[in-house]
XYZ file of C-alpha atoms in Angstrom:
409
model
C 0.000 0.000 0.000
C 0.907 3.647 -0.102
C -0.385 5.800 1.971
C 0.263 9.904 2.304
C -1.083 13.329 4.417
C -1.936 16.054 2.012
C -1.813 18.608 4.938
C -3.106 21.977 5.349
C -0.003 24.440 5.023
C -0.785 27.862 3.293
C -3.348 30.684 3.542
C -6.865 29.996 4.706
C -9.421 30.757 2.762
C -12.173 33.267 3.141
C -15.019 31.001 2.213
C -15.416 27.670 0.657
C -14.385 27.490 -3.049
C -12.868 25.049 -5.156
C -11.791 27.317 -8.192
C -8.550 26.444 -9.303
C -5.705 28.323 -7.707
C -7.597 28.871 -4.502
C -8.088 26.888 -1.481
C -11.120 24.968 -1.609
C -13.450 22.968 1.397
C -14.568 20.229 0.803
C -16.751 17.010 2.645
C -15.054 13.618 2.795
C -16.199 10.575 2.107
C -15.373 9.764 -1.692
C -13.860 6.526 -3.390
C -12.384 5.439 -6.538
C -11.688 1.819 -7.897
C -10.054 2.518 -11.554
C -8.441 -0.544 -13.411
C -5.814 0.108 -15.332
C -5.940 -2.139 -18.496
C -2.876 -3.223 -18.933
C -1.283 -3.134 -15.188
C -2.630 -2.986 -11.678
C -5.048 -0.753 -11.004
C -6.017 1.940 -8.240
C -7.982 2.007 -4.998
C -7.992 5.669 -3.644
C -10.324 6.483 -0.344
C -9.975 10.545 -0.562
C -11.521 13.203 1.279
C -13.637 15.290 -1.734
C -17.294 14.570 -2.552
C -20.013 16.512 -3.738
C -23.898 15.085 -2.990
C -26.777 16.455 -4.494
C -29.290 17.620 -2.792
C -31.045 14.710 -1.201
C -34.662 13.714 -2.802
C -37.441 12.370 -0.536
C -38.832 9.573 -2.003
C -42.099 7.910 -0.412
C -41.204 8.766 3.259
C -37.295 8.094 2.476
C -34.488 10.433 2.197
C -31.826 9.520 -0.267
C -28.295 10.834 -1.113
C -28.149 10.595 -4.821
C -31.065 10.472 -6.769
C -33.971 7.780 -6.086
C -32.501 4.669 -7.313
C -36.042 3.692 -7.149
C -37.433 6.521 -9.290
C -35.046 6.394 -11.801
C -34.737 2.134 -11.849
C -37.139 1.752 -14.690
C -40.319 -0.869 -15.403
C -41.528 -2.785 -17.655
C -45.378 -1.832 -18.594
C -46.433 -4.413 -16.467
C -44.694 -2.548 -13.624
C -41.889 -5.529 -12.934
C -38.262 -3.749 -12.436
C -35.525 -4.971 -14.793
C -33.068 -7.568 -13.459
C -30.572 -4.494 -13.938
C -33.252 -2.157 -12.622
C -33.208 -4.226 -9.471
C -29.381 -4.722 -8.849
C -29.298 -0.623 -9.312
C -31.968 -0.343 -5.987
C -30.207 -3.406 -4.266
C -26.884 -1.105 -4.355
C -29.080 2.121 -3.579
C -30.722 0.968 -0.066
C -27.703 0.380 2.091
C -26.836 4.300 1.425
C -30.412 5.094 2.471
C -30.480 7.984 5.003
C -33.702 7.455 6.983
C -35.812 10.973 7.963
C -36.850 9.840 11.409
C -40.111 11.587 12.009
C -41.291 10.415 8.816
C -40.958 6.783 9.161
C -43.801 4.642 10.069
C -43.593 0.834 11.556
C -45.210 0.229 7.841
C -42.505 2.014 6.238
C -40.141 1.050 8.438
C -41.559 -3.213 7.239
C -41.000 -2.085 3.808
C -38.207 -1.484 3.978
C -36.692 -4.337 5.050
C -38.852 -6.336 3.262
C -37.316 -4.772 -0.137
C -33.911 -4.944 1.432
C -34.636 -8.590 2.043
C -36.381 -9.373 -1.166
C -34.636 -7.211 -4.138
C -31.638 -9.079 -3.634
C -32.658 -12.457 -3.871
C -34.908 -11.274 -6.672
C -31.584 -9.579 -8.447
C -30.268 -13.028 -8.448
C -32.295 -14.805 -10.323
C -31.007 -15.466 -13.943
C -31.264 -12.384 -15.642
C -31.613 -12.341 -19.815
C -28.540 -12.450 -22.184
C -27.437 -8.515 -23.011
C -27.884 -8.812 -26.914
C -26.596 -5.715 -29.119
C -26.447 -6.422 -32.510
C -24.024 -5.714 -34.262
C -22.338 -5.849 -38.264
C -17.967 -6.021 -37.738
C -15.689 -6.117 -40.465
C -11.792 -4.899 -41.116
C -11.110 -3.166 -44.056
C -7.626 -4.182 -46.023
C -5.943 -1.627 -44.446
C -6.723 -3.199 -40.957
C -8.975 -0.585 -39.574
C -11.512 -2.302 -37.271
C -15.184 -1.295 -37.983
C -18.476 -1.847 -35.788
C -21.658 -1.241 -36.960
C -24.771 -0.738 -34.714
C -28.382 0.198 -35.614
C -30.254 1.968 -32.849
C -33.355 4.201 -34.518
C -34.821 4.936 -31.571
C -33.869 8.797 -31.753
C -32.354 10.414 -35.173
C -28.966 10.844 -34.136
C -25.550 8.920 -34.843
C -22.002 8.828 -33.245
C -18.811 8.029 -34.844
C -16.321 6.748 -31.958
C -12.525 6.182 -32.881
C -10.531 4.638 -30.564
C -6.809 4.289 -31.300
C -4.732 1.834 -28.845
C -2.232 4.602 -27.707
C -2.204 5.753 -24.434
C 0.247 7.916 -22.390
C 1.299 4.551 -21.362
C 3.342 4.005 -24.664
C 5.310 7.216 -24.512
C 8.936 6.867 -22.877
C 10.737 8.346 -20.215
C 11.296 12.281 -21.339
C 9.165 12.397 -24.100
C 5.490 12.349 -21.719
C 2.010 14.078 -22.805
C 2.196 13.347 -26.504
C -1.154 10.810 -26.735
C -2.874 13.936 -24.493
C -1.333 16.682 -27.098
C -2.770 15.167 -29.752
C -6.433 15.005 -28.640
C -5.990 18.759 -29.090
C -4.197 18.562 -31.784
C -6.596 16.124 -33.776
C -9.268 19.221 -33.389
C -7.544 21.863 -35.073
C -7.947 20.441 -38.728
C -6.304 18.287 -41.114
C -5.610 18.005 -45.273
C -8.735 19.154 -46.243
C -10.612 20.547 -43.554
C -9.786 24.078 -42.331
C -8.483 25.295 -38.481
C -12.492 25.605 -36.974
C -13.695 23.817 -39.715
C -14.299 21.221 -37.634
C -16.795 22.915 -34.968
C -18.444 25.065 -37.607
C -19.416 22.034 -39.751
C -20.606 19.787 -37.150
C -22.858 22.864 -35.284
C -24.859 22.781 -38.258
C -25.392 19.623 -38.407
C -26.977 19.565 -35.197
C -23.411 17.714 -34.040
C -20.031 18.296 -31.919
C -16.993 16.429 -31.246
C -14.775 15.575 -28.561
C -12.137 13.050 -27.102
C -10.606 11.713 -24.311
C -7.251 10.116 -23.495
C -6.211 7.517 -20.554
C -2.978 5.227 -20.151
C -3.868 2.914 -22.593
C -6.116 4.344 -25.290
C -7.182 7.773 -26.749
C -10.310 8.215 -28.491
C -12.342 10.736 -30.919
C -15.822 11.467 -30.682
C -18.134 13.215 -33.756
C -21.982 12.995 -32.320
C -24.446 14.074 -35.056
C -28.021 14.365 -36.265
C -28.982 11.168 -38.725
C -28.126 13.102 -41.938
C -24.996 14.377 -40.744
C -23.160 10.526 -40.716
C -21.275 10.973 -44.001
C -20.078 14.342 -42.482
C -18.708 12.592 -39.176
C -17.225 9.825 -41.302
C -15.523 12.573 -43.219
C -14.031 14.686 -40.985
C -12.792 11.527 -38.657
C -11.144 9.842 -41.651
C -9.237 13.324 -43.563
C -7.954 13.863 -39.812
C -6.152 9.981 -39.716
C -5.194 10.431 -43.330
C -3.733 13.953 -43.135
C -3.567 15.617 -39.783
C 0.111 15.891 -40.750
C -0.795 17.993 -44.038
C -1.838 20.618 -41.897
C 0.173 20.231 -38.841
C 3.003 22.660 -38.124
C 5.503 23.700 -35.612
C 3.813 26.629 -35.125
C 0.646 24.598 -34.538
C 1.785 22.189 -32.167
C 3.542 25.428 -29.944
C -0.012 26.933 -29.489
C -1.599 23.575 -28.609
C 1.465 22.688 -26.432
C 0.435 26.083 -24.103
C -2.934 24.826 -23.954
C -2.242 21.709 -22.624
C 0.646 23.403 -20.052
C -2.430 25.797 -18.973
C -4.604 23.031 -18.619
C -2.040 20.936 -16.391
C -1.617 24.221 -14.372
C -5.243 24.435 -14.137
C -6.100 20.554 -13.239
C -2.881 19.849 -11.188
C -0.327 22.557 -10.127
C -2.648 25.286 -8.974
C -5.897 23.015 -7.674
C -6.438 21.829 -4.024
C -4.807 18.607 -3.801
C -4.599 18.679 -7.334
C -0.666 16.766 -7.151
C -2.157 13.434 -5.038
C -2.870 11.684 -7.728
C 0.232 12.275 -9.435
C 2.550 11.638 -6.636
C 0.449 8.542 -6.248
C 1.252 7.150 -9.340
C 5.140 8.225 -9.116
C 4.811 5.442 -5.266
C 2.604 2.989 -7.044
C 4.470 2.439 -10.060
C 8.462 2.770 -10.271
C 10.285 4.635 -12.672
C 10.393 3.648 -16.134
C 7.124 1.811 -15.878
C 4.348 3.530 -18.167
C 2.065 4.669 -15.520
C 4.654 6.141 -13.383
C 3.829 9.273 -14.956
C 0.234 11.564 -15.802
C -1.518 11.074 -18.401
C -1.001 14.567 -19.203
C 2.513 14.893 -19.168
C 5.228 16.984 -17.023
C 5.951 20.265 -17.829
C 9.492 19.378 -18.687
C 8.918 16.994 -21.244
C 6.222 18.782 -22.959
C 8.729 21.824 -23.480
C 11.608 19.613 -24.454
C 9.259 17.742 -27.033
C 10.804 18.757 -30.643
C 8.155 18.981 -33.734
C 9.955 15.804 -35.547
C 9.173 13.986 -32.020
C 5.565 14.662 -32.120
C 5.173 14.053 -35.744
C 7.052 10.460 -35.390
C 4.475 9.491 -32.518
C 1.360 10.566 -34.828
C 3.054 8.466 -37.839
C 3.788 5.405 -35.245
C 0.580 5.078 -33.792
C -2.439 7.001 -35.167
C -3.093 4.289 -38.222
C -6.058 2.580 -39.380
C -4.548 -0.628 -38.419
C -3.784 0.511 -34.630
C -7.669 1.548 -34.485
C -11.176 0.767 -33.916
C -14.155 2.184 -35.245
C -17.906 2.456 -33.943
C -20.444 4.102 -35.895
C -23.672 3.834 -34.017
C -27.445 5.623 -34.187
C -30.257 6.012 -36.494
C -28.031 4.527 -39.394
C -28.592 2.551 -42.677
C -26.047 -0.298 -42.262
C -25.595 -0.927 -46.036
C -24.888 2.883 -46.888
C -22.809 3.615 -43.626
C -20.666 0.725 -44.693
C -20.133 1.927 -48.431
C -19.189 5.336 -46.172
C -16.817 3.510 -43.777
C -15.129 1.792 -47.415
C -15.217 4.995 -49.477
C -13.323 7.695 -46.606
C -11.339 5.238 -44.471
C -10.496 1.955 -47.575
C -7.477 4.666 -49.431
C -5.895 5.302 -45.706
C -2.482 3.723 -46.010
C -1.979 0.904 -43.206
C 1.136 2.166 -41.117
C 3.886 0.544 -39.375
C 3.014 -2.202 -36.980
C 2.823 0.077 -33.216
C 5.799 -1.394 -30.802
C 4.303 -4.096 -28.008
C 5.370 -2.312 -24.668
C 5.551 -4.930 -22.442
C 3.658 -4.095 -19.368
C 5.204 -5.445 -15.706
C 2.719 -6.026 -12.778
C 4.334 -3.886 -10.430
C 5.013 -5.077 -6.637
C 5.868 -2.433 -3.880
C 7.899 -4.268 -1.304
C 7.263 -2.089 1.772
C 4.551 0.283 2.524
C 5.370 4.207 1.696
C 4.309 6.894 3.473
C 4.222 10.503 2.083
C 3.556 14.157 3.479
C 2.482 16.927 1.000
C 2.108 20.469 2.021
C -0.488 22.659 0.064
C -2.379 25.703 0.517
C -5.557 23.925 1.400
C -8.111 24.299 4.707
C -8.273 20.609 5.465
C -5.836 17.783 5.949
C -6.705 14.748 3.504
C -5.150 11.427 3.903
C -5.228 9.310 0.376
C -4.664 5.235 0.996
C -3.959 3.520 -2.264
C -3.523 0.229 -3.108
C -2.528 -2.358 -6.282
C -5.815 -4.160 -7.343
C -7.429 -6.870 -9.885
C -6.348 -5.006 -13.367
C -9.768 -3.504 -15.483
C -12.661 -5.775 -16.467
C -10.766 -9.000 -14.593
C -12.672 -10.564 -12.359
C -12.313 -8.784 -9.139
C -12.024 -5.665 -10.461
C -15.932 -4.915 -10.529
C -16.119 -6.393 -6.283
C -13.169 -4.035 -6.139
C -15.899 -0.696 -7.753
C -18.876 -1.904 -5.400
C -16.608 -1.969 -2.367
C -15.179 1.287 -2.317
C -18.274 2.972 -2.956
C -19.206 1.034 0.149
C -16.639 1.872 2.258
C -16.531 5.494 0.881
C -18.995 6.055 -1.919
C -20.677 9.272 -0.081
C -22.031 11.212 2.850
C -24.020 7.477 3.981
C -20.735 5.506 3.351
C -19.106 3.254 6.038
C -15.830 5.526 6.659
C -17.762 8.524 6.265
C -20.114 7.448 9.542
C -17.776 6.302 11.472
């Protein structure tokens, strides 16, 4: 385990606030299980949460929203099988309004914490999506999925680069690019992007974790051959239109936004620090996902470019194009934009070590914050293996709120 004070050092604060730069108060209570895919993966109990306002429901006061309200029926009024393991979770972190329970209300509810349970066991149906997959000669991985039941689509590409294949020194380049990927490409102009989807109905957006990064182009119906488009000119020729000068202004951006989300928020280095205990150096989650501030300034335009050419190929990706969709047309799409991409260079296999920490750590931070926040972190089940979903329900257990276990006592 690793365990560390983040204690209160600085300049108190006049009121509450969590804006960045400032001190901020917060309630405690709050836990994280996060799987990393390809390595251990994280168990955090830390000391921010923010509840909604609770909602009285039938004579009970809940934290979040009504699980109950928001479970779901069928017409017949039976809850789902996944309707039902939602309230299960839900009634432990029940906060009960004393002078509004009755002995009848007060039956009730144990009855339904007695009975939803076993009634969540029982077999529930087989999830079935349907689905039309293919690979196109260029090895570009396609999924199709018909859902009509609003007129919209989504086009979802999801290339297997993560910060966790960057090296040592050369850190933030799979986060640079999400903002780079945005700014245009060959054939589509700086703002094109934005402009074009906004009317159709659409936007775009991406994300980017150790292991994968992905693009996101959400439009109405008509707009798919758009989305398809602009995704696919972007992996064929975001080097057309990228320049040093480009990749300087996008560079500040992403140094702002690590001032903003790290450097200058309350307790906003934890997580970092974590990761630099958890995982030793050299290993490709010893660093954030974002990058230091070092290596992003050192980072040379040939650098970045050789990354983009290395890993953003059709053969390194996956593509989902879901919605109110014609599957014969949005395939002749799919063939038409993404079949004359080039396949690239088969991406390097980074071999991935399950880390072991032979001792426990413990750390002491010092920030300008009000309260003293102690983070506990331990190695767990990697993502989607089998413990790692008892490793979720347990620390929201143990710290998944204001009703939670630590939080009580």
């Amino acid at each position: 385990s690793a365990a560390f004070w983040l204690s209160s050092n600085g300049p108190a604060c006049t009121q509450p606030t969590t804006t960045a730069g400032t001190c901020g108060a917060m309630g405690t209570g709050a836990a994280t299980a996060s799987g990393a895919g390809r390595g251990a993966s994280l168990v955090s109990g830390m000391a921010a949460w923010y509840a909604p306002a609770p909602t009285t429901f039938r004579g009970f006061t809940t934290g979040p929203a009504s699980a109950l309200r928001r479970a779901g029926s069928e017409p017949g009024g039976i809850l789902q099988p996944d309707a039902m393991n939602r309230v299960a979770t839900m009634l432990p972190m029940m906060h009960l309004r004393r002078p509004r329970i009755t002995d009848s209300s007060m039956r009730l509810l144990a009855v339904l914490a007695l009975a939803l349970p076993l009634a969540a066991s029982a077999q529930a149906p087989p999830i079935s999506v349907e689905v039309e997959r293919f690979q196109l000669d260029n090895g570009l991985d396609v999924i199709l999925h018909r859902d009509a039941s609003v007129p919209t689509v989504t086009v979802n590409t999801w290339y297997h680069v993560g910060s966790g294949h960057e090296a040592p020194g050369r850190t933030g380049f799979a986060h640079l690019f999400e903002h780079l990927m945005f700014e245009g490409s060959g054939h589509v102009p700086e703002g094109a992007i934005d402009t074009w989807l906004e009317e159709a109905g659409g936007g775009a957006n991406g994300s980017t974790t150790r292991d994968r990064t992905n693009y996101t182009t959400d439009a109405a119906a008509n707009g798919l051959e758009l989305a398809l488009y602009l995704d696919a000119d972007r992996m064929a020729s975001l080097l057309d239109a990228m320049s040093p000068e480009s990749v300087d202004g996008q560079r500040d951006v992403v140094k702002n936004e690590r001032r903003q989300s790290y450097e200058n928020r309350p307790y906003g280095m934890a997580f970092s620090v974590l990761g630099q205990t958890l995982y030793p150096p050299g290993h490709p989650y010893h660093w954030p996902t974002i990058g230091s501030m070092d290596d992003l300034t050192a980072a040379s335009f040939q650098d970045v470019e050789t990354f983009f050419q290395t890993y953003y190929t059709p053969n390194n990706a996956s593509l989902v194009v879901a919605g109110d969709i014609d599957l014969t047309q949005a395939r002749a799409w799919v063939e038409q934009w993404y079949g004359a991409i080039p396949r690239g260079p088969e991406p390097p296999i980074q071999p991935i070590a399950t880390p072991v920490l032979e001792r426990e750590h413990r750390l002491v931070l010092e920030d300008a914050v009000q309260l003293p926040r102690l983070y506990l972190a331990w190695h767990a089940p990697a993502a989607y293996a089998p413990a790692d979903a008892a490793m979720t329900g347990l620390a929201a257990v143990l710290a998944g709120g204001k009703n939670s276990r630590l939080y009580r006592r």
